[in-house]
Amino acid sequence: MSSRIKIPRTTPLRGEKFYEGKAKILYRTADKKLVIQYFKDDATAFNAQKRGTIVDKGVMNNEISSLIFRYLEKNGVKTHFVEKLSDREMLVRSLEIVPVEVVVRNIVAGSLSKRMGIPEGETLKRPIVEYYYKKDELGDPPINRDHALVFGLATGKELDKIDKAALKVNKLLVRLFKSVGIKLVDFKLEFGRHKNKILLGDEITPDGCRLWDAKTNEKMDKDRFRRDLGKIEESYQEVLRRVTEKLGKKKG
Ligand code: C5P
């Protein structure tokens, strides 16, 4: 009888922590071009004035985001996702983040509702793409294309790519969520530079998306935390359950 030695799949070991944000920690790996993104349970809102914990949010968000990134990649969107490493860890390509947060909206809600004086829930006749300057100290103020260009946050070519990718992601996500009985109201994306390419970065989770149940309009996202609506964990769990049912539970 021959005893065969199983060689374990080598996963990049966590190196030095180089960034800690509100919901995630980033670690270096032995490979300069790869980074480990660790998902925390901490939740913040209103530019970190409100703080709390959502039990197992990190685990749920890592899985939701992994499933969604795989789905987007399969449909031709270039992302930083490489593979899910563990419950809370995702291996991603290192990015030089473009300091422009991109919000895509399909239905009026949140700050758009306040700014325009229109009640939440009105469906827009076409998606709106907005830019915000990624700067915590300033509370991420809204900016336009000219600001991004004149202040050197991104080039025109990069913004064209970002707009195109954001609208493609919107189409794919609207379709995905619709198929599991969820309205995609709005969401935030971040992009970064990697080897002369613009890749979708960060995460796609109920932390950064507004998701409403298609039948009841019940909120299934971080607004439950922001607005003290309760049943936060249950809502994230339900989003995970529906997305998993649709996209399957594959490894890697
Ligand atoms: O607050 P506002 O209506 O502008 O948010 C639009 C969308 O962007 C929401 O889905 C919200 O969760 C997301 N967002 C985010 N991070 C921010 C600002 C907004 O994920 N810093």
CSV table of C-alpha atoms and ligand atoms in Angstrom, one decimal:
chain,number,residue,atom,x,y,z
A,1,MET,CA,0.0,0.0,0.0
A,2,SER,CA,1.5,3.3,-1.0
A,3,SER,CA,0.9,6.2,1.3
A,4,ARG,CA,0.6,9.3,-0.9
A,5,ILE,CA,1.4,12.6,0.6
A,6,LYS,CA,-1.2,15.3,0.0
A,7,ILE,CA,0.3,18.6,-0.8
A,8,PRO,CA,-2.0,21.3,0.5
A,9,ARG,CA,-2.9,24.1,-1.8
A,10,THR,CA,-0.7,27.0,-0.9
A,11,THR,CA,-2.5,30.1,0.2
A,12,PRO,CA,-0.7,33.3,0.5
A,13,LEU,CA,0.1,33.9,4.2
A,14,ARG,CA,-1.1,37.1,5.8
A,15,GLY,CA,1.7,39.6,5.9
A,16,GLU,CA,1.8,43.1,7.5
A,17,LYS,CA,-1.5,45.0,8.0
A,18,PHE,CA,-1.3,48.2,6.0
A,19,TYR,CA,-4.8,49.6,6.1
A,20,GLU,CA,-7.7,49.4,8.5
A,21,GLY,CA,-11.0,50.9,7.5
A,22,LYS,CA,-14.5,50.9,9.0
A,23,ALA,CA,-15.4,47.5,7.8
A,24,LYS,CA,-12.2,45.9,6.5
A,25,ILE,CA,-8.6,45.3,7.1
A,26,LEU,CA,-6.0,44.9,4.3
A,27,TYR,CA,-2.9,42.7,4.7
A,28,ARG,CA,0.1,42.4,2.4
A,29,THR,CA,1.1,38.9,1.1
A,30,ALA,CA,4.4,37.6,-0.2
A,31,ASP,CA,3.2,38.6,-3.7
A,32,LYS,CA,3.4,42.4,-4.1
A,33,LYS,CA,0.4,42.3,-6.5
A,34,LEU,CA,-1.9,40.4,-4.1
A,35,VAL,CA,-3.6,41.6,-0.9
A,36,ILE,CA,-5.8,39.9,1.7
A,37,GLN,CA,-9.1,41.8,2.4
A,38,TYR,CA,-10.4,40.8,5.9
A,39,PHE,CA,-14.1,41.5,6.6
A,40,LYS,CA,-14.9,42.8,10.1
A,41,ASP,CA,-18.3,42.9,11.9
A,42,ASP,CA,-18.0,46.6,12.7
A,43,ALA,CA,-20.6,48.8,11.3
A,44,THR,CA,-20.6,52.6,11.0
A,45,ALA,CA,-22.9,55.1,9.6
A,46,PHE,CA,-23.1,58.9,9.1
A,47,ASN,CA,-19.4,59.2,8.5
A,48,ALA,CA,-18.6,57.0,11.6
A,49,GLN,CA,-20.7,59.1,14.0
A,50,LYS,CA,-22.8,56.0,14.6
A,51,ARG,CA,-20.9,52.8,15.5
A,52,GLY,CA,-22.0,49.3,16.2
A,53,THR,CA,-21.5,45.6,15.5
A,54,ILE,CA,-23.5,43.4,13.2
A,55,VAL,CA,-23.0,39.8,14.4
A,56,ASP,CA,-21.1,37.8,11.7
A,57,LYS,CA,-21.5,40.6,9.1
A,58,GLY,CA,-17.9,40.0,8.0
A,59,VAL,CA,-18.6,36.3,7.3
A,60,MET,CA,-21.8,37.1,5.4
A,61,ASN,CA,-20.4,40.0,3.4
A,62,ASN,CA,-17.3,38.1,2.4
A,63,GLU,CA,-19.5,35.3,1.0
A,64,ILE,CA,-22.0,37.7,-0.7
A,65,SER,CA,-19.2,39.7,-2.2
A,66,SER,CA,-17.3,36.7,-3.4
A,67,LEU,CA,-20.4,35.3,-5.1
A,68,ILE,CA,-21.2,38.6,-6.7
A,69,PHE,CA,-17.6,39.3,-7.9
A,70,ARG,CA,-17.5,35.8,-9.5
A,71,TYR,CA,-20.8,36.5,-11.2
A,72,LEU,CA,-19.5,39.9,-12.5
A,73,GLU,CA,-16.2,38.4,-13.7
A,74,LYS,CA,-18.1,35.7,-15.5
A,75,ASN,CA,-20.1,38.4,-17.3
A,76,GLY,CA,-17.0,40.4,-18.4
A,77,VAL,CA,-16.5,42.9,-15.6
A,78,LYS,CA,-12.8,43.2,-14.5
A,79,THR,CA,-12.6,43.1,-10.7
A,80,HIS,CA,-9.9,42.8,-8.1
A,81,PHE,CA,-11.3,39.4,-6.9
A,82,VAL,CA,-9.0,36.4,-7.0
A,83,GLU,CA,-10.6,33.9,-4.5
A,84,LYS,CA,-12.2,33.5,-1.2
A,85,LEU,CA,-9.6,32.2,1.3
A,86,SER,CA,-11.6,31.7,4.5
A,87,ASP,CA,-14.8,32.8,6.3
A,88,ARG,CA,-13.5,36.4,6.5
A,89,GLU,CA,-10.7,36.6,4.1
A,90,MET,CA,-10.7,37.3,0.4
A,91,LEU,CA,-7.6,37.4,-1.9
A,92,VAL,CA,-7.7,40.4,-4.2
A,93,ARG,CA,-5.4,42.1,-6.6
A,94,SER,CA,-3.6,45.2,-5.1
A,95,LEU,CA,-5.1,48.5,-6.3
A,96,GLU,CA,-4.1,52.1,-6.3
A,97,ILE,CA,-7.6,53.3,-5.4
A,98,VAL,CA,-9.1,56.1,-7.5
A,99,PRO,CA,-10.4,58.5,-4.8
A,100,VAL,CA,-13.8,58.8,-6.4
A,101,GLU,CA,-16.7,56.8,-5.0
A,102,VAL,CA,-19.2,56.0,-7.6
A,103,VAL,CA,-22.9,55.7,-6.7
A,104,VAL,CA,-25.4,54.3,-9.2
A,105,ARG,CA,-29.1,54.9,-8.5
A,106,ASN,CA,-32.2,53.3,-9.9
A,107,ILE,CA,-34.8,54.4,-7.3
A,108,VAL,CA,-34.8,57.7,-5.3
A,109,ALA,CA,-33.6,57.1,-1.7
A,110,GLY,CA,-31.1,58.4,0.9
A,111,SER,CA,-29.2,61.6,0.1
A,112,LEU,CA,-30.8,61.9,-3.3
A,113,SER,CA,-34.2,62.1,-1.8
A,114,LYS,CA,-33.0,64.8,0.6
A,115,ARG,CA,-31.2,66.8,-2.0
A,116,MET,CA,-34.0,66.8,-4.6
A,117,GLY,CA,-36.9,66.9,-2.1
A,118,ILE,CA,-38.5,63.8,-3.6
A,119,PRO,CA,-39.9,61.0,-1.4
A,120,GLU,CA,-38.0,57.7,-1.4
A,121,GLY,CA,-39.3,55.1,-3.8
A,122,GLU,CA,-39.8,56.9,-7.1
A,123,THR,CA,-38.2,54.9,-9.9
A,124,LEU,CA,-35.8,56.9,-12.0
A,125,LYS,CA,-36.4,57.0,-15.8
A,126,ARG,CA,-32.8,55.9,-16.2
A,127,PRO,CA,-29.9,55.1,-13.8
A,128,ILE,CA,-28.0,58.1,-12.4
A,129,VAL,CA,-24.2,57.9,-11.9
A,130,GLU,CA,-22.8,60.1,-9.2
A,131,TYR,CA,-19.3,60.8,-8.0
A,132,TYR,CA,-18.2,61.5,-4.4
A,133,TYR,CA,-14.7,62.6,-3.3
A,134,LYS,CA,-13.3,59.7,-1.2
A,135,LYS,CA,-12.1,61.7,1.8
A,136,ASP,CA,-13.3,60.8,5.2
A,137,GLU,CA,-12.3,64.1,6.9
A,138,LEU,CA,-14.6,65.9,4.5
A,139,GLY,CA,-17.5,63.4,4.7
A,140,ASP,CA,-17.1,62.2,1.1
A,141,PRO,CA,-18.7,65.3,-0.6
A,142,PRO,CA,-20.4,65.0,-3.9
A,143,ILE,CA,-18.3,66.1,-6.9
A,144,ASN,CA,-18.7,66.1,-10.7
A,145,ARG,CA,-16.5,65.0,-13.6
A,146,ASP,CA,-14.8,68.4,-13.8
A,147,HIS,CA,-13.8,68.3,-10.1
A,148,ALA,CA,-12.3,64.9,-10.6
A,149,LEU,CA,-10.4,66.0,-13.7
A,150,VAL,CA,-9.2,69.4,-12.5
A,151,PHE,CA,-8.1,68.1,-9.1
A,152,GLY,CA,-6.3,65.2,-10.8
A,153,LEU,CA,-8.3,62.4,-9.1
A,154,ALA,CA,-8.7,60.5,-12.3
A,155,THR,CA,-8.1,61.0,-16.1
A,156,GLY,CA,-10.9,61.4,-18.6
A,157,LYS,CA,-10.1,58.0,-20.0
A,158,GLU,CA,-10.3,56.5,-16.6
A,159,LEU,CA,-13.6,58.2,-15.8
A,160,ASP,CA,-15.0,56.9,-19.1
A,161,LYS,CA,-14.0,53.4,-18.2
A,162,ILE,CA,-15.4,53.8,-14.7
A,163,ASP,CA,-18.8,55.1,-16.0
A,164,LYS,CA,-19.1,52.3,-18.5
A,165,ALA,CA,-18.2,49.6,-15.9
A,166,ALA,CA,-20.6,51.1,-13.3
A,167,LEU,CA,-23.5,51.0,-15.7
A,168,LYS,CA,-22.6,47.4,-16.8
A,169,VAL,CA,-22.4,46.4,-13.1
A,170,ASN,CA,-25.8,48.0,-12.5
A,171,LYS,CA,-27.4,46.1,-15.4
A,172,LEU,CA,-26.0,42.8,-14.1
A,173,LEU,CA,-26.9,43.4,-10.5
A,174,VAL,CA,-30.4,44.7,-11.2
A,175,ARG,CA,-30.9,41.4,-13.2
A,176,LEU,CA,-29.4,39.3,-10.5
A,177,PHE,CA,-31.3,40.8,-7.6
A,178,LYS,CA,-34.6,40.9,-9.6
A,179,SER,CA,-34.3,37.2,-10.1
A,180,VAL,CA,-34.3,36.7,-6.3
A,181,GLY,CA,-37.1,39.1,-5.5
A,182,ILE,CA,-35.0,42.1,-4.6
A,183,LYS,CA,-35.1,45.7,-6.0
A,184,LEU,CA,-31.6,47.2,-6.3
A,185,VAL,CA,-32.3,50.8,-5.3
A,186,ASP,CA,-28.7,52.2,-5.3
A,187,PHE,CA,-25.2,51.2,-4.5
A,188,LYS,CA,-21.6,52.4,-4.2
A,189,LEU,CA,-18.6,51.2,-6.1
A,190,GLU,CA,-14.9,51.9,-5.9
A,191,PHE,CA,-12.4,51.4,-8.6
A,192,GLY,CA,-8.6,51.2,-8.7
A,193,ARG,CA,-5.6,50.9,-10.9
A,194,HIS,CA,-3.8,47.6,-11.4
A,195,LYS,CA,-1.1,47.1,-14.1
A,196,ASN,CA,-2.5,49.9,-16.3
A,197,LYS,CA,-6.1,48.5,-16.0
A,198,ILE,CA,-9.0,49.9,-14.1
A,199,LEU,CA,-10.5,47.2,-11.9
A,200,LEU,CA,-13.6,47.2,-9.7
A,201,GLY,CA,-12.5,47.0,-6.1
A,202,ASP,CA,-13.8,47.1,-2.5
A,203,GLU,CA,-16.9,44.9,-1.9
A,204,ILE,CA,-20.5,44.5,-3.0
A,205,THR,CA,-22.6,43.8,0.0
A,206,PRO,CA,-25.7,45.1,1.9
A,207,ASP,CA,-23.3,47.6,3.5
A,208,GLY,CA,-23.0,49.5,0.3
A,209,CYS,CA,-26.2,48.7,-1.5
A,210,ARG,CA,-29.8,49.6,-0.9
A,211,LEU,CA,-31.8,46.4,-1.4
A,212,TRP,CA,-35.6,46.3,-1.0
A,213,ASP,CA,-37.8,43.2,-1.0
A,214,ALA,CA,-39.6,43.3,-4.3
A,215,LYS,CA,-43.0,42.3,-2.7
A,216,THR,CA,-43.0,44.1,0.6
A,217,ASN,CA,-40.4,46.9,-0.1
A,218,GLU,CA,-38.9,45.9,3.3
A,219,LYS,CA,-35.3,47.2,3.6
A,220,MET,CA,-32.7,44.4,3.5
A,221,ASP,CA,-29.5,46.5,3.9
A,222,LYS,CA,-27.5,48.8,6.1
A,223,ASP,CA,-30.4,51.3,6.3
A,224,ARG,CA,-31.7,48.8,9.0
A,225,PHE,CA,-28.7,49.8,11.1
A,226,ARG,CA,-28.6,53.4,10.1
A,227,ARG,CA,-32.3,53.9,10.9
A,228,ASP,CA,-32.6,51.5,13.9
A,229,LEU,CA,-35.1,49.2,12.1
A,230,GLY,CA,-34.0,46.0,13.9
A,231,LYS,CA,-33.6,42.5,12.3
A,232,ILE,CA,-30.2,43.6,10.8
A,233,GLU,CA,-28.5,40.2,10.9
A,234,GLU,CA,-31.6,38.4,9.7
A,235,SER,CA,-31.8,40.7,6.6
A,236,TYR,CA,-28.1,40.2,5.7
A,237,GLN,CA,-28.7,36.5,6.1
A,238,GLU,CA,-31.7,36.6,3.9
A,239,VAL,CA,-29.8,38.4,1.1
A,240,LEU,CA,-27.0,35.8,1.5
A,241,ARG,CA,-29.5,33.0,1.3
A,242,ARG,CA,-31.2,34.3,-1.9
A,243,VAL,CA,-27.9,35.2,-3.7
A,244,THR,CA,-26.5,31.7,-2.7
A,245,GLU,CA,-29.6,30.0,-4.0
A,246,LYS,CA,-29.1,31.8,-7.3
A,247,LEU,CA,-25.4,31.7,-7.8
A,248,GLY,CA,-24.5,28.5,-5.9
A,249,LYS,CA,-21.9,27.8,-3.3
A,250,LYS,CA,-18.7,27.1,-5.2
A,251,LYS,CA,-15.2,27.4,-3.7
A,252,GLY,CA,-12.6,29.8,-5.0
B,1,C5P,O1,-26.4,58.1,1.3
B,1,C5P,P1,-26.6,57.9,-0.1
B,1,C5P,O2,-28.1,57.9,-0.5
B,1,C5P,O3,-25.8,58.9,-0.9
B,1,C5P,O4,-26.0,56.5,-0.5
B,1,C5P,C1,-26.2,55.9,-1.8
B,1,C5P,C2,-25.7,54.5,-1.8
B,1,C5P,O5,-24.3,54.4,-1.6
B,1,C5P,C3,-26.3,53.6,-0.7
B,1,C5P,O6,-26.5,52.3,-1.2
B,1,C5P,C4,-25.2,53.6,0.4
B,1,C5P,O7,-25.2,52.4,1.1
B,1,C5P,C5,-23.9,53.7,-0.5
B,1,C5P,N1,-22.8,54.4,0.2
B,1,C5P,C6,-21.8,53.7,0.7
B,1,C5P,N2,-20.7,54.4,1.3
B,1,C5P,C7,-20.7,55.7,1.4
B,1,C5P,C8,-21.8,56.5,0.8
B,1,C5P,C9,-22.9,55.8,0.3
B,1,C5P,O8,-21.7,52.5,0.6
B,1,C5P,N3,-19.7,56.4,1.9
